CSV table of C-alpha atoms in Angstrom, one decimal:
chain,number,residue,atom,x,y,z
A,3,MET,CA,97.6,48.6,167.9
A,4,LEU,CA,97.0,52.5,167.1
A,5,GLY,CA,94.5,52.2,170.2
A,6,ILE,CA,97.2,51.0,172.4
A,7,LEU,CA,99.7,53.7,170.7
A,8,ILE,CA,97.2,56.3,171.1
A,9,GLY,CA,96.0,54.6,175.1
A,10,PHE,CA,100.2,55.0,175.8
A,11,MET,CA,100.3,58.9,174.6
A,12,ILE,CA,98.1,59.2,176.6
A,13,ALA,CA,99.1,58.0,179.4
A,14,ASN,CA,102.6,59.0,179.2
A,15,PRO,CA,102.5,63.5,178.7
A,16,ALA,CA,107.2,63.7,178.4
A,17,ALA,CA,106.8,60.6,176.3
A,18,SER,CA,104.8,61.2,173.8
A,19,HIS,CA,105.2,65.0,173.4
A,20,ALA,CA,110.2,63.1,173.2
A,21,MET,CA,108.2,61.3,170.5
A,22,THR,CA,106.1,63.3,168.2
A,23,ALA,CA,109.9,65.7,168.5
A,24,VAL,CA,112.3,63.6,167.3
A,25,LEU,CA,109.5,63.4,163.9
A,26,GLU,CA,109.5,66.6,163.8
A,27,THR,CA,113.6,67.6,164.2
A,28,ALA,CA,114.1,64.8,161.8
A,29,GLY,CA,111.5,66.3,159.2
A,30,MET,CA,112.5,70.0,159.7
A,31,ALA,CA,116.6,68.7,159.8
A,32,ALA,CA,116.0,67.0,156.6
A,33,ALA,CA,113.5,70.4,155.5
A,34,LEU,CA,116.4,72.3,155.7
A,35,ILE,CA,118.9,70.0,154.6
A,36,LEU,CA,117.6,70.5,151.1
A,37,LEU,CA,117.7,73.9,151.7
A,38,ARG,CA,121.0,73.8,152.1
A,39,THR,CA,121.0,75.9,155.5
A,40,PRO,CA,123.2,76.0,157.6
A,41,ARG,CA,123.3,73.7,160.9
A,42,PRO,CA,120.6,72.0,160.0
A,43,GLU,CA,120.1,69.9,162.2
A,44,GLY,CA,121.1,72.0,165.6
A,45,THR,CA,118.8,74.7,163.7
A,46,ALA,CA,116.0,72.1,163.6
A,47,ALA,CA,116.3,70.4,167.1
A,48,LEU,CA,116.2,74.8,168.5
A,49,LEU,CA,113.3,75.2,166.7
A,50,VAL,CA,111.3,72.3,168.3
A,51,SER,CA,113.2,72.8,171.3
A,52,THR,CA,111.7,76.8,171.4
A,53,TYR,CA,108.3,75.0,170.3
A,54,TYR,CA,108.0,72.6,173.4
A,55,TYR,CA,108.9,75.7,176.2
A,56,GLY,CA,106.5,78.3,174.4
A,57,ARG,CA,103.7,75.6,174.3
A,58,GLU,CA,104.7,74.8,178.2
A,59,ALA,CA,105.5,77.9,179.5
A,60,GLY,CA,102.4,78.3,178.1
A,61,GLN,CA,100.0,76.1,179.4
A,62,ARG,CA,102.1,76.8,183.1
A,63,GLU,CA,101.0,80.7,182.4
A,64,HIS,CA,97.0,80.3,181.7
A,65,ASP,CA,97.1,77.4,185.0
A,66,ILE,CA,98.8,80.2,187.2
A,67,LYS,CA,96.6,82.7,186.2
A,68,HIS,CA,93.6,80.6,187.1
A,69,ALA,CA,95.6,80.0,190.6
A,70,GLY,CA,95.0,84.2,191.8
A,71,TRP,CA,97.9,85.3,190.2
A,72,ASP,CA,98.1,88.4,188.5
A,73,ALA,CA,98.6,88.8,184.7
A,74,VAL,CA,102.7,90.0,185.1
A,75,GLN,CA,103.4,87.4,187.7
A,76,ALA,CA,102.1,84.8,186.2
A,77,HIS,CA,104.2,85.6,182.8
A,78,LEU,CA,107.5,85.8,184.1
A,79,GLY,CA,106.8,82.8,186.6
A,80,ALA,CA,105.9,81.0,183.7
A,81,GLU,CA,108.8,82.7,181.5
A,82,PHE,CA,111.7,81.8,184.2
A,83,LEU,CA,110.1,78.6,184.9
A,84,TYR,CA,108.8,79.3,188.5
A,85,GLY,CA,105.9,77.9,189.8
A,86,TRP,CA,106.0,75.4,187.3
A,87,SER,CA,105.1,72.1,187.6
A,88,VAL,CA,107.2,68.7,187.7
A,89,PRO,CA,105.0,67.5,184.4
A,90,ASN,CA,105.9,71.0,182.9
A,91,LEU,CA,109.3,70.5,182.5
A,92,GLN,CA,109.2,67.1,182.0
A,93,GLN,CA,106.8,68.2,179.1
A,94,TRP,CA,109.2,70.8,178.1
A,95,ILE,CA,113.0,68.5,178.7
A,96,ALA,CA,111.4,64.9,176.8
A,97,PRO,CA,111.3,66.4,173.6
A,98,THR,CA,114.0,69.3,174.4
A,99,CYS,CA,116.3,66.5,175.4
A,100,ALA,CA,115.4,64.2,172.0
A,101,ALA,CA,115.1,67.4,169.5
A,102,TRP,CA,119.0,67.3,170.5
A,103,ALA,CA,119.4,63.4,170.2
A,104,VAL,CA,118.3,63.1,166.4
A,105,ALA,CA,120.3,66.2,166.0
A,106,ALA,CA,123.6,64.8,167.6
A,107,ALA,CA,122.1,61.7,165.5
A,108,LEU,CA,121.8,63.7,161.7
A,109,TYR,CA,124.9,65.4,162.8
A,110,LEU,CA,127.5,62.2,163.0
A,111,ILE,CA,125.5,60.2,160.0
A,112,ARG,CA,125.4,63.7,157.8
A,113,LEU,CA,129.5,63.7,158.8
A,114,ARG,CA,130.6,60.1,158.6
A,115,GLY,CA,128.3,60.6,154.7
A,116,ALA,CA,131.0,63.2,154.2
A,117,ARG,CA,134.5,61.5,154.9
A,118,LEU,CA,133.0,58.2,152.9
A,119,PRO,CA,133.7,60.2,149.2
A,120,THR,CA,137.0,61.3,149.7
A,121,ALA,CA,137.5,57.8,152.0
A,122,ALA,CA,136.7,55.7,149.3
A,123,LEU,CA,138.4,58.4,146.6
A,124,GLY,CA,142.3,57.7,148.4
A,125,ARG,CA,142.0,53.7,147.5
A,126,ARG,CA,142.4,53.8,144.4
A,127,PRO,CA,144.0,50.3,142.4
């Protein structure tokens, strides 16, 4: 079973990035909730998205430097998505969408949880 999962993750890097982004976002949001930070879900999603953007931009900059671009062109190309390949875009967009979906789900769960105790108090026998 573990071999099948690892094989799937290697064959589908965008899907594997999305799966790990779900875990990273949920874990980071849980830690930020415990630390009572403002907007913990959004902060977690933003940090995870930024991490994957930087990861793909760094890989793309490395690739386009080796393709003959000078250092400044390679940096600007990687920074502003110019010259990115479709797999690089997929490997950034998939975890970003997953992170924001987890953030939205956690936000709705927390919002609903906050409303339940007040609604229960209003129904005293």
